[in-house]
Short mmCIF file of C-alpha atoms in Angstrom, two decimals:
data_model
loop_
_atom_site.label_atom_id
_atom_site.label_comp_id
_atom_site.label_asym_id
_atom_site.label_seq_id
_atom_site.Cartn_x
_atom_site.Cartn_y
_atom_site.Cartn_z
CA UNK U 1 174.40 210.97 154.71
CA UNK U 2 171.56 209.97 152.90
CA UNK U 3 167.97 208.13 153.81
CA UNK U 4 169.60 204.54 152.02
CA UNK U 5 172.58 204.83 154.22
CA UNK U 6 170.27 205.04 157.18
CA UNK U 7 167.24 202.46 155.98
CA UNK U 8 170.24 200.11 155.78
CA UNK U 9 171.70 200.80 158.80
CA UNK U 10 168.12 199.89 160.61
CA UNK U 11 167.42 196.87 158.83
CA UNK U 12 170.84 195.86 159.43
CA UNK U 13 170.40 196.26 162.96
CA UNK U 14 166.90 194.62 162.64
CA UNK U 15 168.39 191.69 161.12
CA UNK U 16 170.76 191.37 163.60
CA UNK U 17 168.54 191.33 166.15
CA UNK U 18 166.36 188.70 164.83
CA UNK U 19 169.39 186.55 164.32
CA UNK U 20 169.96 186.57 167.85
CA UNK U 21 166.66 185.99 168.81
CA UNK U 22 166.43 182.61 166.79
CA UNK U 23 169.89 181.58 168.39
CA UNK U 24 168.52 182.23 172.29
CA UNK U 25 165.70 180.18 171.14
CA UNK U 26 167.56 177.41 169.55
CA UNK U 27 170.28 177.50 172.79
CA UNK U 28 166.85 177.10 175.23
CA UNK U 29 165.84 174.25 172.99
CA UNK U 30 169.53 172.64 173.15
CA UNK U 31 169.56 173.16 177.25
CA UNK U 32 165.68 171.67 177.09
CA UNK U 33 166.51 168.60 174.67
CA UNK U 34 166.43 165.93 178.00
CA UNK U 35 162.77 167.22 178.33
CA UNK U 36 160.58 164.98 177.20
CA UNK U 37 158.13 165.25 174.47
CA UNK U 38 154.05 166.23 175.88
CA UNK U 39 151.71 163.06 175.14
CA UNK U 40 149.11 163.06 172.73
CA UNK U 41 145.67 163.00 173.85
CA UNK U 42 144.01 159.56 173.72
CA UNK U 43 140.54 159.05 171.58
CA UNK U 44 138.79 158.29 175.45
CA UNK U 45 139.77 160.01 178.08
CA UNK U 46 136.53 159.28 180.05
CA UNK U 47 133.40 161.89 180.91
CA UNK U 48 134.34 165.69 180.43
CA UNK U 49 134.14 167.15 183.96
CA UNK U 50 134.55 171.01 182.60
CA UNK U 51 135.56 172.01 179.47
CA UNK U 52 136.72 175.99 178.84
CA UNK U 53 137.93 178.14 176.11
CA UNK U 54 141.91 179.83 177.53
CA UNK U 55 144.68 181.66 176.35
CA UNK U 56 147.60 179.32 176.75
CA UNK U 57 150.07 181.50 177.74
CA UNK U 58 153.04 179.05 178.54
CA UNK U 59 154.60 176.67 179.94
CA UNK U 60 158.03 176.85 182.49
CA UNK U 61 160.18 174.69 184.76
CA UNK U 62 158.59 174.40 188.09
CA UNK U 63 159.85 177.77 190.18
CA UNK U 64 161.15 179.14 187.98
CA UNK U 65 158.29 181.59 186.03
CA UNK U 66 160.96 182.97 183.39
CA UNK U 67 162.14 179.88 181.76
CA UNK U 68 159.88 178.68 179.18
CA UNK U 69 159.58 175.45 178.00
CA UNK U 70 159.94 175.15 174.59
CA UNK U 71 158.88 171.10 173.96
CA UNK U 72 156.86 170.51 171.59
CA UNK U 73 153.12 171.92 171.77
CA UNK U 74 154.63 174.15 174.33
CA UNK U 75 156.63 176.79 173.17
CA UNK U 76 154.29 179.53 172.42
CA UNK U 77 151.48 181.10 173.29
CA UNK U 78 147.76 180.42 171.95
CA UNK U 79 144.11 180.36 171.65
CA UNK U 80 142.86 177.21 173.25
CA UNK U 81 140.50 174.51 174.92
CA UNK U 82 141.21 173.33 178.10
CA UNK U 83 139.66 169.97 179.09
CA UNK U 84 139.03 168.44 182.48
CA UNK U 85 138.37 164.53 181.74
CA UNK U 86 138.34 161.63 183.93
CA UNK U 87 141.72 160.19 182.91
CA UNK U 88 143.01 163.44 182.88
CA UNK U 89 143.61 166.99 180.92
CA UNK U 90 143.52 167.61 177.27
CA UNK U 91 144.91 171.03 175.79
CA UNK U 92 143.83 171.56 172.36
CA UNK U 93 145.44 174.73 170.28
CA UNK U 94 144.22 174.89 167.40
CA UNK U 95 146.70 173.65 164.58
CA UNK U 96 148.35 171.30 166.78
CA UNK U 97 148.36 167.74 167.98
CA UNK U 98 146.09 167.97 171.21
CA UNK U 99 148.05 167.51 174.40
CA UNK U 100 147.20 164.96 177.35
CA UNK U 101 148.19 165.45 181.26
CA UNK U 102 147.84 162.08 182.59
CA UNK U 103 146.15 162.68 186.09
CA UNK U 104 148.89 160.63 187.80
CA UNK U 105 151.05 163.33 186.36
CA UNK U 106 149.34 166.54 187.77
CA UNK U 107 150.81 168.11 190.58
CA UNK U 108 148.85 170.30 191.77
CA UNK U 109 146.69 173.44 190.46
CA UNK U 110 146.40 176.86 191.80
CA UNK U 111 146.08 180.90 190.87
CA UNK U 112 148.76 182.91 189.49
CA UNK U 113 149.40 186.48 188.84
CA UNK U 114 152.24 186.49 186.56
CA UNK U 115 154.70 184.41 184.52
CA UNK U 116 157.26 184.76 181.42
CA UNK U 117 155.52 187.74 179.91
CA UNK U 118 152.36 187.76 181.07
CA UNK U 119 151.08 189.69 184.22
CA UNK U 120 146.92 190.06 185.27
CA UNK U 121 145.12 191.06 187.61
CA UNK U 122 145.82 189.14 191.48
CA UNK U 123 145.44 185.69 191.44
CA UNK U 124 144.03 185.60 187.23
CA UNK U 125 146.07 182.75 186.01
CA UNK U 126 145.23 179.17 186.18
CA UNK U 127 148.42 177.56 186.99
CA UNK U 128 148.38 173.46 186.60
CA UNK U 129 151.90 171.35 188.05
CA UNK U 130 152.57 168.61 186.70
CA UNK U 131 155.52 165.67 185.65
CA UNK U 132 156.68 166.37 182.06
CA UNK U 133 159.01 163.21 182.13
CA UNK U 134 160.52 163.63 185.14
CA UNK U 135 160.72 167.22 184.70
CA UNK U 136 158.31 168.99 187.44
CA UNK U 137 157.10 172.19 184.92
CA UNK U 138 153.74 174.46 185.26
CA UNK U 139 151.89 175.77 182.73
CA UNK U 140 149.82 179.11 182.94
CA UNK U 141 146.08 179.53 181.31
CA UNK U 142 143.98 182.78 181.22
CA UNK U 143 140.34 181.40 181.15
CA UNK U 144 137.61 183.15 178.70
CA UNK U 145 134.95 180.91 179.22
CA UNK U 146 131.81 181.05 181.50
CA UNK U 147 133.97 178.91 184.07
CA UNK U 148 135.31 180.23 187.24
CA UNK U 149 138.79 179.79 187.80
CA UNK U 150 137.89 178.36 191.33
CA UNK U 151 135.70 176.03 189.13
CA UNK U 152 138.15 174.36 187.41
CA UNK U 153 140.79 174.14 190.01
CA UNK U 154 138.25 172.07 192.13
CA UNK U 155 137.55 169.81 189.39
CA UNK U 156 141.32 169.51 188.79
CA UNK U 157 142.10 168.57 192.77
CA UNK U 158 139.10 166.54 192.71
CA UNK U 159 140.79 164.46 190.10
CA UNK U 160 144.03 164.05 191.91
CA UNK U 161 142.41 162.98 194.76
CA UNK U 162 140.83 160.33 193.24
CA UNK U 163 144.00 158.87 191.96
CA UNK U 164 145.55 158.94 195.02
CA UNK U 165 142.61 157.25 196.73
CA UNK U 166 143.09 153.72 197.20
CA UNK U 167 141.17 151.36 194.47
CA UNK U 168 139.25 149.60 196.98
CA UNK U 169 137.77 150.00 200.18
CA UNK U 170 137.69 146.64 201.38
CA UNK U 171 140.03 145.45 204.27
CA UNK U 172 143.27 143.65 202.96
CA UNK U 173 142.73 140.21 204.32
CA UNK U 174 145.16 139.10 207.17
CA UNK U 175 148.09 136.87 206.56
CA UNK U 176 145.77 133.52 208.75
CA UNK U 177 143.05 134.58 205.60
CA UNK U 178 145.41 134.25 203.22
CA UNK U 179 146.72 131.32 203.79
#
């Protein structure tokens, strides 16, 4: 058999292969179609508390690190700036719409050591939780700014805690006050 019979036996294969690539992608986007779509980031969204350069590596359904999210602004990874802002986060990949985490919607925020198709060194990943919808999902950053990972997960529980403080401090008045 000759080299043609071969070449087209390998690009057949090739093709093949890429075919079935686009349909698991398509199928995950079909299974994810309830998600909802990420906000846009609003033109104020308060004082920048930090503000770091990241490689967005992805985003999955909460607990489970091997199912990617593929909604919009999501899907894959990229170069990007990760904002900490008093209303809440901004992700900004170049190319795209920049994204906005409400801070009402974020979870929580920790370290991570691996997810989808990524693995660091212990504990190297930013991981931020938070309410896509209804949808709990985490996404996964690899910070390459001067921040510290610590850093930025302060200022990120810092800002849930002061949404879930109460909006004043003053007594509620009693119900003879009221009246």
């Amino acid at each position: 058999m000759d080299r043609t019979f071969w070449a087209a036996i390998t690009i057949g294969i090739l093709a093949l292969l890429l075919a079935l690539m686009l349909l698991g992608w398509r199928a995950r986007g079909k299974r994810q179609a309830g998600l909802a779509t990420p906000e846009a980031a609003p033109s104020d969204v308060g004082s920048t508390l930090i503000d770091t350069p990241a490689l967005y590596v992805g985003t999955t359904v909460a607990g489970e690190p091997l199912n990617r999210v593929t909604a919009k602004g999501l899907g894959f990874r990229a170069r990007a700036t990760l904002t900490v802002a008093e209303a809440g986060l901004v992700l900004a990949i170049p190319g795209q719409t920049d994204l906005f985490i409400a801070r009402d919607r974020i979870t929580g925020a920790g370290r991570a050591t691996w997810t989808i198709d990524r693995t660091v060194e212990p504990d190297g990943l930013l991981m931020i939780g938070w309410l896509l919808g209804d949808a709990p999902v985490e996404s996964y950053f690899r910070l390459t700014g001067d921040a510290s990972l610590d850093e930025v997960i302060r200022r990120i529980a810092n800002l849930r805690s002061a949404h879930t403080e109460p909006a004043s401090t003053e007594p509620a008045p009693t119900e003879s006050e009221s009246a």
